[in-house]
Amino acid sequence: KRATLIRGVLDALGLPDVPVGVGSPGVTEYTLQSAEYARPSSRVFESGMDLMVKALRKSEDSSVQLVCLASLTDVAKLLHEHEDLFAIKVKEVVTIGSLKPLNHSKFVVPDGVSGDE
C-alpha cells in the first residue's frame, strides 16, 4: 500500500518516470489509510531491493546520496547483501533520527524508536 501511495504522490507532482519499489513491512505495526490518489502502476517494482541494486549499478562511482526517511531495515539488507556495490557507488547516507549515538565503533546502531531492529 505504501508504494501505491508514493506512486500517486509522484504522479501528482509530475514525476511519472521515477520508479517506486516495495519495501519490507518493517517491525512497527501501524494502520495505513488509503487515499484517492493511490494507484497501481508498472513503475512500482515488486522488489524495492531489486530497484535499489539496479539504480546503484547504473550510477557513477561515489555519486549516490541515499536518504533514509523511515525504517533502516532495507538499507541494512542492501549493505549486507551488496557491500562492495554499496561501498563503490554510495557517496553519503542521510538518516532522519533512529540511531544510537556513535561510540568508537565504525558502525551505526538503530535506536529502536522507529521499529528498526
mmCIF file of N, CA and C in Angstrom:
data_model
loop_
_atom_site.group_PDB
_atom_site.id
_atom_site.type_symbol
_atom_site.label_atom_id
_atom_site.label_comp_id
_atom_site.label_asym_id
_atom_site.label_seq_id
_atom_site.Cartn_x
_atom_site.Cartn_y
_atom_site.Cartn_z
ATOM 1 N N LYS A 1 0.816 -1.198 0.000
ATOM 2 C CA LYS A 1 0.000 0.000 0.000
ATOM 3 C C LYS A 1 0.860 1.262 0.000
ATOM 4 N N ARG A 2 1.978 1.242 0.756
ATOM 5 C CA ARG A 2 2.825 2.444 0.805
ATOM 6 C C ARG A 2 3.348 2.796 -0.577
ATOM 7 N N ALA A 3 3.692 1.770 -1.371
ATOM 8 C CA ALA A 3 4.237 2.017 -2.705
ATOM 9 C C ALA A 3 3.200 2.667 -3.617
ATOM 10 N N THR A 4 1.945 2.240 -3.505
ATOM 11 C CA THR A 4 0.919 2.857 -4.348
ATOM 12 C C THR A 4 0.630 4.280 -3.916
ATOM 13 N N LEU A 5 0.781 4.566 -2.624
ATOM 14 C CA LEU A 5 0.592 5.938 -2.148
ATOM 15 C C LEU A 5 1.676 6.858 -2.692
ATOM 16 N N ILE A 6 2.934 6.431 -2.602
ATOM 17 C CA ILE A 6 4.017 7.283 -3.106
ATOM 18 C C ILE A 6 3.951 7.391 -4.621
ATOM 19 N N ARG A 7 3.495 6.329 -5.299
ATOM 20 C CA ARG A 7 3.320 6.406 -6.752
ATOM 21 C C ARG A 7 2.336 7.521 -7.101
ATOM 22 N N GLY A 8 1.224 7.584 -6.370
ATOM 23 C CA GLY A 8 0.241 8.636 -6.599
ATOM 24 C C GLY A 8 0.799 10.022 -6.329
ATOM 25 N N VAL A 9 1.591 10.159 -5.276
ATOM 26 C CA VAL A 9 2.211 11.453 -4.954
ATOM 27 C C VAL A 9 3.163 11.880 -6.064
ATOM 28 N N LEU A 10 4.021 10.967 -6.504
ATOM 29 C CA LEU A 10 4.974 11.299 -7.565
ATOM 30 C C LEU A 10 4.258 11.657 -8.865
ATOM 31 N N ASP A 11 3.199 10.933 -9.190
ATOM 32 C CA ASP A 11 2.425 11.252 -10.392
ATOM 33 C C ASP A 11 1.800 12.641 -10.275
ATOM 34 N N ALA A 12 1.253 12.957 -9.093
ATOM 35 C CA ALA A 12 0.636 14.272 -8.876
ATOM 36 C C ALA A 12 1.671 15.397 -8.976
ATOM 37 N N LEU A 13 2.906 15.096 -8.639
ATOM 38 C CA LEU A 13 3.991 16.082 -8.734
ATOM 39 C C LEU A 13 4.591 16.169 -10.133
ATOM 40 N N GLY A 14 4.043 15.394 -11.060
ATOM 41 C CA GLY A 14 4.563 15.409 -12.428
ATOM 42 C C GLY A 14 5.838 14.612 -12.592
ATOM 43 N N LEU A 15 6.019 13.584 -11.768
ATOM 44 C CA LEU A 15 7.229 12.758 -11.811
ATOM 45 C C LEU A 15 6.878 11.292 -12.103
ATOM 46 N N PRO A 16 6.199 11.037 -13.222
ATOM 47 C CA PRO A 16 5.759 9.668 -13.509
ATOM 48 C C PRO A 16 6.896 8.712 -13.847
ATOM 49 N N ASP A 17 8.071 9.220 -14.187
ATOM 50 C CA ASP A 17 9.184 8.348 -14.571
ATOM 51 C C ASP A 17 10.039 7.910 -13.388
ATOM 52 N N VAL A 18 9.756 8.409 -12.200
ATOM 53 C CA VAL A 18 10.514 7.995 -11.021
ATOM 54 C C VAL A 18 9.970 6.649 -10.555
ATOM 55 N N PRO A 19 10.807 5.602 -10.558
ATOM 56 C CA PRO A 19 10.321 4.284 -10.153
ATOM 57 C C PRO A 19 10.139 4.192 -8.636
ATOM 58 N N VAL A 20 9.245 3.312 -8.210
ATOM 59 C CA VAL A 20 8.959 3.088 -6.796
ATOM 60 C C VAL A 20 9.103 1.601 -6.523
ATOM 61 N N GLY A 21 9.775 1.253 -5.435
ATOM 62 C CA GLY A 21 9.924 -0.140 -5.050
ATOM 63 C C GLY A 21 9.132 -0.456 -3.808
ATOM 64 N N VAL A 22 8.738 -1.707 -3.669
ATOM 65 C CA VAL A 22 8.015 -2.173 -2.491
ATOM 66 C C VAL A 22 9.042 -2.603 -1.452
ATOM 67 N N GLY A 23 9.021 -1.929 -0.303
ATOM 68 C CA GLY A 23 9.968 -2.233 0.757
ATOM 69 C C GLY A 23 9.452 -3.325 1.688
ATOM 70 N N SER A 24 10.289 -3.675 2.648
ATOM 71 C CA SER A 24 9.887 -4.674 3.639
ATOM 72 C C SER A 24 8.815 -4.080 4.546
ATOM 73 N N PRO A 25 8.031 -4.925 5.198
ATOM 74 C CA PRO A 25 6.972 -4.401 6.053
ATOM 75 C C PRO A 25 7.496 -3.724 7.310
ATOM 76 N N GLY A 26 8.746 -3.936 7.673
ATOM 77 C CA GLY A 26 9.277 -3.357 8.905
ATOM 78 C C GLY A 26 8.731 -4.098 10.114
ATOM 79 N N VAL A 27 9.001 -3.571 11.298
ATOM 80 C CA VAL A 27 8.558 -4.251 12.517
ATOM 81 C C VAL A 27 7.552 -3.428 13.308
ATOM 82 N N THR A 28 7.309 -2.193 12.916
ATOM 83 C CA THR A 28 6.352 -1.347 13.614
ATOM 84 C C THR A 28 4.963 -1.581 13.041
ATOM 85 N N GLU A 29 4.004 -1.854 13.909
ATOM 86 C CA GLU A 29 2.634 -2.027 13.436
ATOM 87 C C GLU A 29 1.974 -0.668 13.306
ATOM 88 N N TYR A 30 1.272 -0.464 12.225
ATOM 89 C CA TYR A 30 0.529 0.767 12.018
ATOM 90 C C TYR A 30 -0.594 0.491 11.040
ATOM 91 N N THR A 31 -1.553 1.380 11.026
ATOM 92 C CA THR A 31 -2.659 1.261 10.084
ATOM 93 C C THR A 31 -2.420 2.260 8.977
ATOM 94 N N LEU A 32 -2.361 1.769 7.765
ATOM 95 C CA LEU A 32 -2.134 2.633 6.614
ATOM 96 C C LEU A 32 -3.472 2.951 5.972
ATOM 97 N N GLN A 33 -3.784 4.222 5.935
ATOM 98 C CA GLN A 33 -5.026 4.652 5.314
ATOM 99 C C GLN A 33 -4.820 4.775 3.812
ATOM 100 N N SER A 34 -5.825 4.436 3.054
ATOM 101 C CA SER A 34 -5.744 4.576 1.610
ATOM 102 C C SER A 34 -6.058 6.021 1.239
ATOM 103 N N ALA A 35 -5.743 6.376 0.031
ATOM 104 C CA ALA A 35 -6.031 7.718 -0.450
ATOM 105 C C ALA A 35 -6.502 7.614 -1.889
ATOM 106 N N GLU A 36 -7.288 8.581 -2.311
ATOM 107 C CA GLU A 36 -7.848 8.510 -3.667
ATOM 108 C C GLU A 36 -6.775 8.579 -4.743
ATOM 109 N N TYR A 37 -5.615 9.137 -4.424
ATOM 110 C CA TYR A 37 -4.554 9.238 -5.420
ATOM 111 C C TYR A 37 -3.641 8.012 -5.460
ATOM 112 N N ALA A 38 -3.825 7.054 -4.549
ATOM 113 C CA ALA A 38 -3.030 5.821 -4.587
ATOM 114 C C ALA A 38 -3.402 5.053 -5.842
ATOM 115 N N ARG A 39 -2.383 4.550 -6.541
ATOM 116 C CA ARG A 39 -2.689 3.818 -7.770
ATOM 117 C C ARG A 39 -1.589 2.819 -8.100
ATOM 118 N N PRO A 40 -2.013 1.665 -8.620
ATOM 119 C CA PRO A 40 -1.018 0.710 -9.103
ATOM 120 C C PRO A 40 -0.387 1.240 -10.384
ATOM 121 N N SER A 41 0.803 0.799 -10.667
ATOM 122 C CA SER A 41 1.495 1.290 -11.847
ATOM 123 C C SER A 41 2.589 0.317 -12.238
ATOM 124 N N SER A 42 2.920 0.305 -13.517
ATOM 125 C CA SER A 42 4.042 -0.511 -13.974
ATOM 126 C C SER A 42 5.358 0.053 -13.453
ATOM 127 N N ARG A 43 5.339 1.284 -12.938
ATOM 128 C CA ARG A 43 6.533 1.902 -12.376
ATOM 129 C C ARG A 43 6.719 1.560 -10.900
ATOM 130 N N VAL A 44 5.864 0.674 -10.350
ATOM 131 C CA VAL A 44 6.038 0.171 -8.991
ATOM 132 C C VAL A 44 6.658 -1.211 -9.104
ATOM 133 N N PHE A 45 7.902 -1.326 -8.691
ATOM 134 C CA PHE A 45 8.618 -2.597 -8.746
ATOM 135 C C PHE A 45 8.172 -3.464 -7.576
ATOM 136 N N GLU A 46 8.077 -4.753 -7.806
ATOM 137 C CA GLU A 46 7.702 -5.654 -6.720
ATOM 138 C C GLU A 46 8.761 -5.658 -5.622
ATOM 139 N N SER A 47 10.008 -5.518 -5.987
ATOM 140 C CA SER A 47 11.082 -5.586 -5.008
ATOM 141 C C SER A 47 11.850 -4.269 -4.952
ATOM 142 N N GLY A 48 11.717 -3.596 -3.832
ATOM 143 C CA GLY A 48 12.490 -2.379 -3.638
ATOM 144 C C GLY A 48 13.985 -2.670 -3.629
ATOM 145 N N MET A 49 14.357 -3.845 -3.131
ATOM 146 C CA MET A 49 15.766 -4.232 -3.110
ATOM 147 C C MET A 49 16.309 -4.338 -4.529
ATOM 148 N N ASP A 50 15.560 -4.998 -5.413
ATOM 149 C CA ASP A 50 15.994 -5.114 -6.802
ATOM 150 C C ASP A 50 16.123 -3.734 -7.450
ATOM 151 N N LEU A 51 15.200 -2.843 -7.130
ATOM 152 C CA LEU A 51 15.242 -1.487 -7.670
ATOM 153 C C LEU A 51 16.481 -0.735 -7.183
ATOM 154 N N MET A 52 16.795 -0.872 -5.882
ATOM 155 C CA MET A 52 17.983 -0.185 -5.354
ATOM 156 C C MET A 52 19.263 -0.721 -5.993
ATOM 157 N N VAL A 53 19.359 -2.039 -6.151
ATOM 158 C CA VAL A 53 20.548 -2.632 -6.763
ATOM 159 C C VAL A 53 20.671 -2.169 -8.216
ATOM 160 N N LYS A 54 19.578 -2.171 -8.942
ATOM 161 C CA LYS A 54 19.574 -1.717 -10.338
ATOM 162 C C LYS A 54 20.031 -0.254 -10.427
ATOM 163 N N ALA A 55 19.509 0.586 -9.549
ATOM 164 C CA ALA A 55 19.881 2.008 -9.555
ATOM 165 C C ALA A 55 21.365 2.192 -9.221
ATOM 166 N N LEU A 56 21.874 1.450 -8.251
ATOM 167 C CA LEU A 56 23.290 1.558 -7.908
ATOM 168 C C LEU A 56 24.173 1.127 -9.070
ATOM 169 N N ARG A 57 23.812 0.044 -9.713
ATOM 170 C CA ARG A 57 24.626 -0.449 -10.836
ATOM 171 C C ARG A 57 24.693 0.554 -11.975
ATOM 172 N N LYS A 58 23.625 1.317 -12.187
ATOM 173 C CA LYS A 58 23.592 2.317 -13.258
ATOM 174 C C LYS A 58 24.312 3.615 -12.891
ATOM 175 N N SER A 59 24.557 3.821 -11.603
ATOM 176 C CA SER A 59 25.122 5.081 -11.122
ATOM 177 C C SER A 59 26.640 5.120 -11.242
ATOM 178 N N GLU A 60 27.161 6.336 -11.342
ATOM 179 C CA GLU A 60 28.612 6.513 -11.336
ATOM 180 C C GLU A 60 29.139 6.247 -9.934
ATOM 181 N N ASP A 61 30.406 5.879 -9.835
ATOM 182 C CA ASP A 61 31.029 5.631 -8.538
ATOM 183 C C ASP A 61 30.961 6.873 -7.660
ATOM 184 N N SER A 62 30.744 6.652 -6.379
ATOM 185 C CA SER A 62 30.688 7.721 -5.361
ATOM 186 C C SER A 62 29.730 8.853 -5.734
ATOM 187 N N SER A 63 28.573 8.504 -6.307
ATOM 188 C CA SER A 63 27.644 9.546 -6.740
ATOM 189 C C SER A 63 26.275 9.484 -6.065
ATOM 190 N N VAL A 64 25.982 8.408 -5.358
ATOM 191 C CA VAL A 64 24.634 8.218 -4.818
ATOM 192 C C VAL A 64 24.525 8.806 -3.414
ATOM 193 N N GLN A 65 23.499 9.624 -3.227
ATOM 194 C CA GLN A 65 23.156 10.143 -1.907
ATOM 195 C C GLN A 65 21.887 9.411 -1.482
ATOM 196 N N LEU A 66 22.004 8.570 -0.480
ATOM 197 C CA LEU A 66 20.906 7.739 -0.025
ATOM 198 C C LEU A 66 20.243 8.425 1.157
ATOM 199 N N VAL A 67 18.952 8.758 1.024
ATOM 200 C CA VAL A 67 18.206 9.428 2.082
ATOM 201 C C VAL A 67 17.228 8.420 2.678
ATOM 202 N N CYS A 68 17.361 8.168 3.970
ATOM 203 C CA CYS A 68 16.534 7.188 4.673
ATOM 204 C C CYS A 68 15.526 7.931 5.548
ATOM 205 N N LEU A 69 14.248 7.807 5.199
ATOM 206 C CA LEU A 69 13.204 8.540 5.902
ATOM 207 C C LEU A 69 12.430 7.691 6.899
ATOM 208 N N ALA A 70 12.620 6.410 6.872
ATOM 209 C CA ALA A 70 11.858 5.534 7.763
ATOM 210 C C ALA A 70 12.771 4.415 8.252
ATOM 211 N N SER A 71 12.232 3.246 8.368
ATOM 212 C CA SER A 71 12.982 2.093 8.847
ATOM 213 C C SER A 71 14.260 1.888 8.035
ATOM 214 N N LEU A 72 15.308 1.490 8.711
ATOM 215 C CA LEU A 72 16.597 1.245 8.055
ATOM 216 C C LEU A 72 16.776 -0.222 7.667
ATOM 217 N N THR A 73 15.735 -1.012 7.810
ATOM 218 C CA THR A 73 15.812 -2.448 7.543
ATOM 219 C C THR A 73 16.273 -2.746 6.128
ATOM 220 N N ASP A 74 15.666 -2.101 5.132
ATOM 221 C CA ASP A 74 16.011 -2.383 3.739
ATOM 222 C C ASP A 74 17.418 -1.900 3.394
ATOM 223 N N VAL A 75 17.816 -0.770 3.940
ATOM 224 C CA VAL A 75 19.159 -0.264 3.683
ATOM 225 C C VAL A 75 20.199 -1.191 4.321
ATOM 226 N N ALA A 76 19.910 -1.682 5.517
ATOM 227 C CA ALA A 76 20.823 -2.627 6.177
ATOM 228 C C ALA A 76 20.955 -3.900 5.356
ATOM 229 N N LYS A 77 19.842 -4.383 4.806
ATOM 230 C CA LYS A 77 19.882 -5.582 3.971
ATOM 231 C C LYS A 77 20.681 -5.323 2.699
ATOM 232 N N LEU A 78 20.477 -4.168 2.086
ATOM 233 C CA LEU A 78 21.229 -3.796 0.890
ATOM 234 C C LEU A 78 22.728 -3.779 1.187
ATOM 235 N N LEU A 79 23.103 -3.154 2.270
ATOM 236 C CA LEU A 79 24.512 -3.068 2.649
ATOM 237 C C LEU A 79 25.090 -4.455 2.939
ATOM 238 N N HIS A 80 24.319 -5.287 3.619
ATOM 239 C CA HIS A 80 24.795 -6.625 3.964
ATOM 240 C C HIS A 80 24.961 -7.511 2.724
ATOM 241 N N GLU A 81 23.983 -7.463 1.815
ATOM 242 C CA GLU A 81 23.992 -8.364 0.654
ATOM 243 C C GLU A 81 24.790 -7.833 -0.535
ATOM 244 N N HIS A 82 25.041 -6.531 -0.573
ATOM 245 C CA HIS A 82 25.745 -5.918 -1.708
ATOM 246 C C HIS A 82 26.782 -4.913 -1.200
ATOM 247 N N GLU A 83 27.591 -5.344 -0.249
ATOM 248 C CA GLU A 83 28.538 -4.454 0.425
ATOM 249 C C GLU A 83 29.503 -3.766 -0.544
ATOM 250 N N ASP A 84 30.079 -4.518 -1.472
ATOM 251 C CA ASP A 84 31.045 -3.925 -2.410
ATOM 252 C C ASP A 84 30.384 -2.886 -3.307
ATOM 253 N N LEU A 85 29.203 -3.213 -3.842
ATOM 254 C CA LEU A 85 28.471 -2.282 -4.699
ATOM 255 C C LEU A 85 28.110 -1.016 -3.923
ATOM 256 N N PHE A 86 27.632 -1.186 -2.696
ATOM 257 C CA PHE A 86 27.273 -0.066 -1.833
ATOM 258 C C PHE A 86 28.487 0.835 -1.596
ATOM 259 N N ALA A 87 29.608 0.231 -1.243
ATOM 260 C CA ALA A 87 30.823 0.996 -0.940
ATOM 261 C C ALA A 87 31.329 1.777 -2.144
ATOM 262 N N ILE A 88 31.201 1.227 -3.324
ATOM 263 C CA ILE A 88 31.696 1.876 -4.538
ATOM 264 C C ILE A 88 30.773 3.003 -5.006
ATOM 265 N N LYS A 89 29.471 2.800 -4.908
ATOM 266 C CA LYS A 89 28.512 3.724 -5.509
ATOM 267 C C LYS A 89 27.976 4.813 -4.574
ATOM 268 N N VAL A 90 27.871 4.520 -3.268
ATOM 269 C CA VAL A 90 27.228 5.457 -2.346
ATOM 270 C C VAL A 90 28.223 6.488 -1.828
ATOM 271 N N LYS A 91 27.862 7.756 -2.042
ATOM 272 C CA LYS A 91 28.678 8.879 -1.578
ATOM 273 C C LYS A 91 28.381 9.190 -0.114
ATOM 274 N N GLU A 92 27.077 9.226 0.236
ATOM 275 C CA GLU A 92 26.704 9.513 1.612
ATOM 276 C C GLU A 92 25.333 8.941 1.914
ATOM 277 N N VAL A 93 25.098 8.723 3.204
ATOM 278 C CA VAL A 93 23.805 8.248 3.680
ATOM 279 C C VAL A 93 23.295 9.273 4.681
ATOM 280 N N VAL A 94 22.065 9.721 4.474
ATOM 281 C CA VAL A 94 21.426 10.685 5.361
ATOM 282 C C VAL A 94 20.257 9.981 6.031
ATOM 283 N N THR A 95 20.175 10.052 7.362
ATOM 284 C CA THR A 95 19.070 9.429 8.076
ATOM 285 C C THR A 95 18.304 10.484 8.863
ATOM 286 N N ILE A 96 17.062 10.181 9.132
ATOM 287 C CA ILE A 96 16.232 11.023 9.979
ATOM 288 C C ILE A 96 16.120 10.296 11.315
ATOM 289 N N GLY A 97 16.969 10.661 12.276
ATOM 290 C CA GLY A 97 16.928 10.054 13.602
ATOM 291 C C GLY A 97 17.140 8.558 13.581
ATOM 292 N N SER A 98 16.642 7.906 14.612
ATOM 293 C CA SER A 98 16.618 6.451 14.752
ATOM 294 C C SER A 98 17.980 5.796 14.911
ATOM 295 N N LEU A 99 19.009 6.539 15.296
ATOM 296 C CA LEU A 99 20.321 5.940 15.537
ATOM 297 C C LEU A 99 20.785 6.228 16.956
ATOM 298 N N LYS A 100 21.457 5.248 17.541
ATOM 299 C CA LYS A 100 22.092 5.472 18.838
ATOM 300 C C LYS A 100 23.307 6.364 18.604
ATOM 301 N N PRO A 101 23.689 7.157 19.599
ATOM 302 C CA PRO A 101 24.888 7.997 19.428
ATOM 303 C C PRO A 101 26.100 7.136 19.082
ATOM 304 N N LEU A 102 26.971 7.668 18.231
ATOM 305 C CA LEU A 102 28.165 6.929 17.828
ATOM 306 C C LEU A 102 29.146 6.818 18.990
ATOM 307 N N ASN A 103 29.741 5.640 19.119
ATOM 308 C CA ASN A 103 30.851 5.479 20.040
ATOM 309 C C ASN A 103 32.095 5.299 19.183
ATOM 310 N N HIS A 104 33.041 4.583 19.622
ATOM 311 C CA HIS A 104 34.272 4.427 18.840
ATOM 312 C C HIS A 104 34.157 3.345 17.779
ATOM 313 N N SER A 105 33.002 2.744 17.642
ATOM 314 C CA SER A 105 32.767 1.741 16.612
ATOM 315 C C SER A 105 32.579 2.434 15.271
ATOM 316 N N LYS A 106 32.865 1.743 14.198
ATOM 317 C CA LYS A 106 32.646 2.323 12.878
ATOM 318 C C LYS A 106 31.229 2.057 12.383
ATOM 319 N N PHE A 107 30.412 1.375 13.187
ATOM 320 C CA PHE A 107 29.059 1.018 12.783
ATOM 321 C C PHE A 107 28.030 1.861 13.509
ATOM 322 N N VAL A 108 26.949 2.210 12.815
ATOM 323 C CA VAL A 108 25.828 2.878 13.445
ATOM 324 C C VAL A 108 24.836 1.824 13.899
ATOM 325 N N VAL A 109 24.088 2.120 14.953
ATOM 326 C CA VAL A 109 23.160 1.165 15.524
ATOM 327 C C VAL A 109 21.793 1.826 15.649
ATOM 328 N N PRO A 110 20.747 1.183 15.119
ATOM 329 C CA PRO A 110 19.398 1.743 15.252
ATOM 330 C C PRO A 110 19.017 1.838 16.729
ATOM 331 N N ASP A 111 18.262 2.888 17.098
ATOM 332 C CA ASP A 111 17.869 3.038 18.497
ATOM 333 C C ASP A 111 16.546 2.360 18.813
ATOM 334 N N GLY A 112 15.882 1.800 17.812
ATOM 335 C CA GLY A 112 14.644 1.062 18.034
ATOM 336 C C GLY A 112 13.390 1.914 18.072
ATOM 337 N N VAL A 113 13.525 3.223 18.068
ATOM 338 C CA VAL A 113 12.361 4.112 18.166
ATOM 339 C C VAL A 113 11.441 3.943 16.968
ATOM 340 N N SER A 114 11.979 3.804 15.770
ATOM 341 C CA SER A 114 11.129 3.687 14.584
ATOM 342 C C SER A 114 10.884 2.231 14.194
ATOM 343 N N GLY A 115 11.192 1.308 15.088
ATOM 344 C CA GLY A 115 10.942 -0.094 14.793
ATOM 345 C C GLY A 115 12.089 -0.816 14.132
ATOM 346 N N ASP A 116 13.238 -0.177 13.988
ATOM 347 C CA ASP A 116 14.398 -0.844 13.399
ATOM 348 C C ASP A 116 14.958 -1.837 14.394
ATOM 349 N N GLU A 117 15.357 -2.965 13.911
ATOM 350 C CA GLU A 117 15.958 -3.994 14.767
ATOM 351 C C GLU A 117 17.340 -4.309 14.275
#
